């Protein structure tokens, strides 16, 4: 229970970010809604009593008061309802936005973890309708209404008890005992049934999350990855999966049956209790303990009290269920940063004099045992062109990931101009790199926005960069030229080839114009002519910037004066093409192995 309220508090904090007054709105709404029936009951009683005493004017006065109060409460309800409904509609979307944002800014190392991935999957499941923030707001509101109503009921029941005339006291006590027993029984049954009902609801929703995620995955893949589906005839497999998705209907029916039974049992018990409480209050009226008008007030109060008690249990269970789910989001969104968050600005140097140094850097990936980098010592200055070579899995890409602060070194440190890179503000730090990763991503947005990484586009610069990577002509022939939408995810876009995408990714790196260019297997998807062009123009491309160039094509590294050779996470050789060949070590062995194919 404590955990549930903690989760609800966290959830309301999230809501507050978007809607600072949400809690006040919910409470005002609940107050108005809970007060309305009692205002009516109290004034009905007063009007009936005035009428039975022939006090017509007083009756009219009460009627006018009742109508005015109801109107005022109705107006509050109307406006707060409107806001609560709006929260309901927008909160799930907004939560999804917060999750997306967190996913985009969180540390890469954290992002890769399974529980982060699970949170994102759950968020997507929620977007598919497994109940979410909107419903939680609704249930919290309903729960608060029940609690306020219970307080009202207790007040009026206490008043009834105090007003009982002494002569009927014993009789009233017996009736109250009977009612109390029934009430306790009803509460136990109600609680049990409400728990059963919410458990089965919870089970249904959890099963649905999985089916929803499978269903949207299949729908997405079936419209994107057509080639493989056609040629491996995956339709049958996918249809089988989709049929298993139809199990959802079965789950709903199963839950519907159970829930129908639970509701029937509860309403039968409530009706018995309502009848008994009317008889009790009726007897009190006949005995003259209470006025005729008050029969309505007190019988109504007792009957409502039971409704509110069972209602509060039901809504509490719903809140608990939703809180469990939503807690996953809050946990994800509020995940603290793993690392020291740097604040230092990057020194803006007109001479571009930056120096990186890896000092005794060793690294193993989180939750793994083996070091993939061992005691790396390496210096790099602006203007240097460094080639990094080595077999697959030697640790080349990992070196780049550490340099870009996607991971922190397990041991040792990386310095920029003598200061640990972790101490710099991360956003500023990223401005000095133009990386093209092996698994780079372009997005389904217009081509120019992809290359310029934003909406502000310098057309001259864009054209120069496209020219440098040999894409100008291709882009000129596209339907919307540089504004052409890439890929089909977001509309009638253009599918570019792997090689073209790689050229665009290089153009994006050039457009960024950062002092350090990192090219990780930059020509893997290019055809031999395009690859040759990249090498020939390499110095033009890079100009006076630093470049770290990773390639498994040894011939492509020849033009670099400084080549480091990685083997099993260690730097085993360093030199230029000629000196390394002379050494007849790892480099020579890799080079000769590839040269054989061309001989
Ligand atoms: P290279 O770029 O030289 O081919 P990598 O730096 O990509 O090599 O990989 C070095 C080693 O680290 C490999 O054994 C690889 O399996 C492992 N590795 C890479 N990424 C991860 C990761 N995210 N988690 C665990 N191990 C990884």
PDB file of C-alpha atoms in Angstrom, residues 66-204:
ATOM      1  CA  UNK A  66     -30.873  24.045  -3.276  1.00  0.00           C
ATOM      2  CA  UNK A  67     -31.103  24.985  -6.946  1.00  0.00           C
ATOM      3  CA  UNK A  68     -28.507  27.768  -6.536  1.00  0.00           C
ATOM      4  CA  UNK A  69     -26.059  25.524  -4.708  1.00  0.00           C
ATOM      5  CA  UNK A  70     -26.560  22.713  -7.241  1.00  0.00           C
ATOM      6  CA  UNK A  71     -25.978  25.192 -10.033  1.00  0.00           C
ATOM      7  CA  UNK A  72     -22.748  26.470  -8.464  1.00  0.00           C
ATOM      8  CA  UNK A  73     -21.495  22.903  -7.916  1.00  0.00           C
ATOM      9  CA  UNK A  74     -22.582  22.008 -11.458  1.00  0.00           C
ATOM     10  CA  UNK A  75     -20.532  24.886 -12.881  1.00  0.00           C
ATOM     11  CA  UNK A  76     -17.426  23.815 -10.910  1.00  0.00           C
ATOM     12  CA  UNK A  77     -17.978  20.209 -12.054  1.00  0.00           C
ATOM     13  CA  UNK A  78     -18.368  21.298 -15.668  1.00  0.00           C
ATOM     14  CA  UNK A  79     -15.132  23.281 -15.829  1.00  0.00           C
ATOM     15  CA  UNK A  80     -13.027  20.848 -13.826  1.00  0.00           C
ATOM     16  CA  UNK A  81     -14.458  17.881 -15.786  1.00  0.00           C
ATOM     17  CA  UNK A  82     -13.332  19.560 -18.973  1.00  0.00           C
ATOM     18  CA  UNK A  83      -9.785  19.899 -17.625  1.00  0.00           C
ATOM     19  CA  UNK A  84      -9.665  16.353 -16.265  1.00  0.00           C
ATOM     20  CA  UNK A  85     -10.825  14.990 -19.606  1.00  0.00           C
ATOM     21  CA  UNK A  86      -8.138  17.017 -21.315  1.00  0.00           C
ATOM     22  CA  UNK A  87      -5.490  15.570 -18.971  1.00  0.00           C
ATOM     23  CA  UNK A  88      -6.797  12.142 -19.873  1.00  0.00           C
ATOM     24  CA  UNK A  89      -6.479  12.768 -23.604  1.00  0.00           C
ATOM     25  CA  UNK A  90      -3.078  14.386 -23.526  1.00  0.00           C
ATOM     26  CA  UNK A  91      -1.221  12.710 -20.677  1.00  0.00           C
ATOM     27  CA  UNK A  92      -0.420   9.426 -22.393  1.00  0.00           C
ATOM     28  CA  UNK A  93       0.982  11.291 -25.378  1.00  0.00           C
ATOM     29  CA  UNK A  94       2.918  13.630 -23.161  1.00  0.00           C
ATOM     30  CA  UNK A  95       4.303  10.755 -21.107  1.00  0.00           C
ATOM     31  CA  UNK A  96       5.369   9.051 -24.309  1.00  0.00           C
ATOM     32  CA  UNK A  97       7.105  12.322 -25.260  1.00  0.00           C
ATOM     33  CA  UNK A  98       8.914  12.472 -21.918  1.00  0.00           C
ATOM     34  CA  UNK A  99      10.020   8.858 -22.370  1.00  0.00           C
ATOM     35  CA  UNK A 100      11.193   9.539 -25.919  1.00  0.00           C
ATOM     36  CA  UNK A 101      13.077  12.602 -24.718  1.00  0.00           C
ATOM     37  CA  UNK A 102      14.707  10.711 -21.861  1.00  0.00           C
ATOM     38  CA  UNK A 103      15.651   7.921 -24.268  1.00  0.00           C
ATOM     39  CA  UNK A 104      17.310  10.526 -26.489  1.00  0.00           C
ATOM     40  CA  UNK A 105      19.307  12.223 -23.751  1.00  0.00           C
ATOM     41  CA  UNK A 106      20.144   9.352 -21.442  1.00  0.00           C
ATOM     42  CA  UNK A 107      23.577   7.841 -21.429  1.00  0.00           C
ATOM     43  CA  UNK A 108      24.080   5.361 -24.181  1.00  0.00           C
ATOM     44  CA  UNK A 109      25.367   2.828 -21.683  1.00  0.00           C
ATOM     45  CA  UNK A 110      22.138   3.106 -19.675  1.00  0.00           C
ATOM     46  CA  UNK A 111      19.990   3.097 -22.793  1.00  0.00           C
ATOM     47  CA  UNK A 112      21.367  -0.271 -23.873  1.00  0.00           C
ATOM     48  CA  UNK A 113      20.315  -1.904 -20.594  1.00  0.00           C
ATOM     49  CA  UNK A 114      17.448  -4.371 -20.657  1.00  0.00           C
ATOM     50  CA  UNK A 115      15.279  -2.560 -18.117  1.00  0.00           C
ATOM     51  CA  UNK A 116      15.462   0.670 -20.133  1.00  0.00           C
ATOM     52  CA  UNK A 117      14.410  -1.243 -23.214  1.00  0.00           C
ATOM     53  CA  UNK A 118      11.566  -2.841 -21.225  1.00  0.00           C
ATOM     54  CA  UNK A 119      10.293   0.573 -20.122  1.00  0.00           C
ATOM     55  CA  UNK A 120      10.257   1.790 -23.691  1.00  0.00           C
ATOM     56  CA  UNK A 121       8.438  -1.334 -24.835  1.00  0.00           C
ATOM     57  CA  UNK A 122       5.872  -0.898 -22.056  1.00  0.00           C
ATOM     58  CA  UNK A 123       5.374   2.724 -23.049  1.00  0.00           C
ATOM     59  CA  UNK A 124       4.663   1.608 -26.593  1.00  0.00           C
ATOM     60  CA  UNK A 125       2.287  -1.057 -25.264  1.00  0.00           C
ATOM     61  CA  UNK A 126       0.514   1.644 -23.305  1.00  0.00           C
ATOM     62  CA  UNK A 127       0.208   3.781 -26.405  1.00  0.00           C
ATOM     63  CA  UNK A 128      -1.624   0.798 -27.868  1.00  0.00           C
ATOM     64  CA  UNK A 129      -4.299   1.089 -25.240  1.00  0.00           C
ATOM     65  CA  UNK A 130      -3.344  -1.035 -22.229  1.00  0.00           C
ATOM     66  CA  UNK A 131      -4.694   1.665 -19.888  1.00  0.00           C
ATOM     67  CA  UNK A 132      -2.422   4.460 -18.852  1.00  0.00           C
ATOM     68  CA  UNK A 133      -1.928   7.910 -17.435  1.00  0.00           C
ATOM     69  CA  UNK A 134      -5.317   9.146 -18.625  1.00  0.00           C
ATOM     70  CA  UNK A 135      -7.173   6.323 -16.850  1.00  0.00           C
ATOM     71  CA  UNK A 136      -5.051   6.774 -13.734  1.00  0.00           C
ATOM     72  CA  UNK A 137      -6.119  10.428 -13.446  1.00  0.00           C
ATOM     73  CA  UNK A 138      -9.729   9.296 -13.817  1.00  0.00           C
ATOM     74  CA  UNK A 139      -9.373   6.652 -11.070  1.00  0.00           C
ATOM     75  CA  UNK A 140      -7.573   9.014  -8.702  1.00  0.00           C
ATOM     76  CA  UNK A 141     -10.421  11.494  -9.209  1.00  0.00           C
ATOM     77  CA  UNK A 142     -13.066   8.795  -8.569  1.00  0.00           C
ATOM     78  CA  UNK A 143     -11.204   7.598  -5.478  1.00  0.00           C
ATOM     79  CA  UNK A 144     -11.053  11.125  -4.012  1.00  0.00           C
ATOM     80  CA  UNK A 145     -14.816  11.502  -4.684  1.00  0.00           C
ATOM     81  CA  UNK A 146     -15.457   8.284  -2.705  1.00  0.00           C
ATOM     82  CA  UNK A 147     -13.299   9.449   0.207  1.00  0.00           C
ATOM     83  CA  UNK A 148     -14.990  12.862   0.464  1.00  0.00           C
ATOM     84  CA  UNK A 149     -18.399  11.179   0.186  1.00  0.00           C
ATOM     85  CA  UNK A 150     -17.468   8.735   2.956  1.00  0.00           C
ATOM     86  CA  UNK A 151     -16.619  11.709   5.191  1.00  0.00           C
ATOM     87  CA  UNK A 152     -20.014  13.284   4.406  1.00  0.00           C
ATOM     88  CA  UNK A 153     -21.794   9.960   5.083  1.00  0.00           C
ATOM     89  CA  UNK A 154     -20.002   9.519   8.420  1.00  0.00           C
ATOM     90  CA  UNK A 155     -20.980  13.056   9.404  1.00  0.00           C
ATOM     91  CA  UNK A 156     -24.683  12.456   8.701  1.00  0.00           C
ATOM     92  CA  UNK A 157     -24.693   8.983  10.257  1.00  0.00           C
ATOM     93  CA  UNK A 158     -23.080  10.443  13.377  1.00  0.00           C
ATOM     94  CA  UNK A 159     -25.748  13.149  13.399  1.00  0.00           C
ATOM     95  CA  UNK A 160     -28.485  10.498  13.153  1.00  0.00           C
ATOM     96  CA  UNK A 161     -27.007   8.605  16.101  1.00  0.00           C
ATOM     97  CA  UNK A 162     -26.749  11.748  18.266  1.00  0.00           C
ATOM     98  CA  UNK A 163     -30.329  12.838  17.436  1.00  0.00           C
ATOM     99  CA  UNK A 164     -31.918   9.509  18.357  1.00  0.00           C
ATOM    100  CA  UNK A 165     -34.498   9.922  21.071  1.00  0.00           C
ATOM    101  CA  UNK A 166     -33.654   8.151  24.288  1.00  0.00           C
ATOM    102  CA  UNK A 167     -36.868   6.019  24.279  1.00  0.00           C
ATOM    103  CA  UNK A 168     -35.937   4.313  21.015  1.00  0.00           C
ATOM    104  CA  UNK A 169     -32.309   3.994  21.826  1.00  0.00           C
ATOM    105  CA  UNK A 170     -32.227   0.229  22.479  1.00  0.00           C
ATOM    106  CA  UNK A 171     -34.199  -0.545  19.370  1.00  0.00           C
ATOM    107  CA  UNK A 172     -31.938   1.691  17.342  1.00  0.00           C
ATOM    108  CA  UNK A 173     -28.862  -0.023  18.746  1.00  0.00           C
ATOM    109  CA  UNK A 174     -30.180  -3.453  17.686  1.00  0.00           C
ATOM    110  CA  UNK A 175     -30.873  -2.132  14.191  1.00  0.00           C
ATOM    111  CA  UNK A 176     -27.491  -0.569  14.017  1.00  0.00           C
ATOM    112  CA  UNK A 177     -25.828  -3.798  15.066  1.00  0.00           C
ATOM    113  CA  UNK A 178     -27.728  -5.646  12.326  1.00  0.00           C
ATOM    114  CA  UNK A 179     -26.734  -2.990   9.792  1.00  0.00           C
ATOM    115  CA  UNK A 180     -23.145  -2.971  11.015  1.00  0.00           C
ATOM    116  CA  UNK A 181     -22.865  -6.767  10.638  1.00  0.00           C
ATOM    117  CA  UNK A 182     -24.334  -6.554   7.178  1.00  0.00           C
ATOM    118  CA  UNK A 183     -22.043  -3.675   6.384  1.00  0.00           C
ATOM    119  CA  UNK A 184     -18.905  -5.489   7.556  1.00  0.00           C
ATOM    120  CA  UNK A 185     -20.009  -8.609   5.642  1.00  0.00           C
ATOM    121  CA  UNK A 186     -20.648  -6.549   2.562  1.00  0.00           C
ATOM    122  CA  UNK A 187     -17.292  -4.863   2.870  1.00  0.00           C
ATOM    123  CA  UNK A 188     -15.475  -8.196   3.179  1.00  0.00           C
ATOM    124  CA  UNK A 189     -17.353  -9.687   0.230  1.00  0.00           C
ATOM    125  CA  UNK A 190     -16.982  -6.425  -1.722  1.00  0.00           C
ATOM    126  CA  UNK A 191     -13.276  -6.210  -1.067  1.00  0.00           C
ATOM    127  CA  UNK A 192     -12.715  -9.854  -1.982  1.00  0.00           C
ATOM    128  CA  UNK A 193     -14.732  -9.562  -5.173  1.00  0.00           C
ATOM    129  CA  UNK A 194     -13.223  -6.242  -6.130  1.00  0.00           C
ATOM    130  CA  UNK A 195      -9.741  -7.754  -5.657  1.00  0.00           C
ATOM    131  CA  UNK A 196     -10.713 -10.788  -7.779  1.00  0.00           C
ATOM    132  CA  UNK A 197     -12.163  -8.500 -10.400  1.00  0.00           C
ATOM    133  CA  UNK A 198      -9.170  -6.173 -10.534  1.00  0.00           C
ATOM    134  CA  UNK A 199      -6.763  -9.134 -10.541  1.00  0.00           C
ATOM    135  CA  UNK A 200      -8.510 -10.587 -13.543  1.00  0.00           C
ATOM    136  CA  UNK A 201      -8.562  -7.143 -15.174  1.00  0.00           C
ATOM    137  CA  UNK A 202      -4.857  -6.772 -14.467  1.00  0.00           C
ATOM    138  CA  UNK A 203      -4.158 -10.200 -15.916  1.00  0.00           C
ATOM    139  CA  UNK A 204      -6.112  -9.316 -19.031  1.00  0.00           C
TER     140      UNK A 204
END
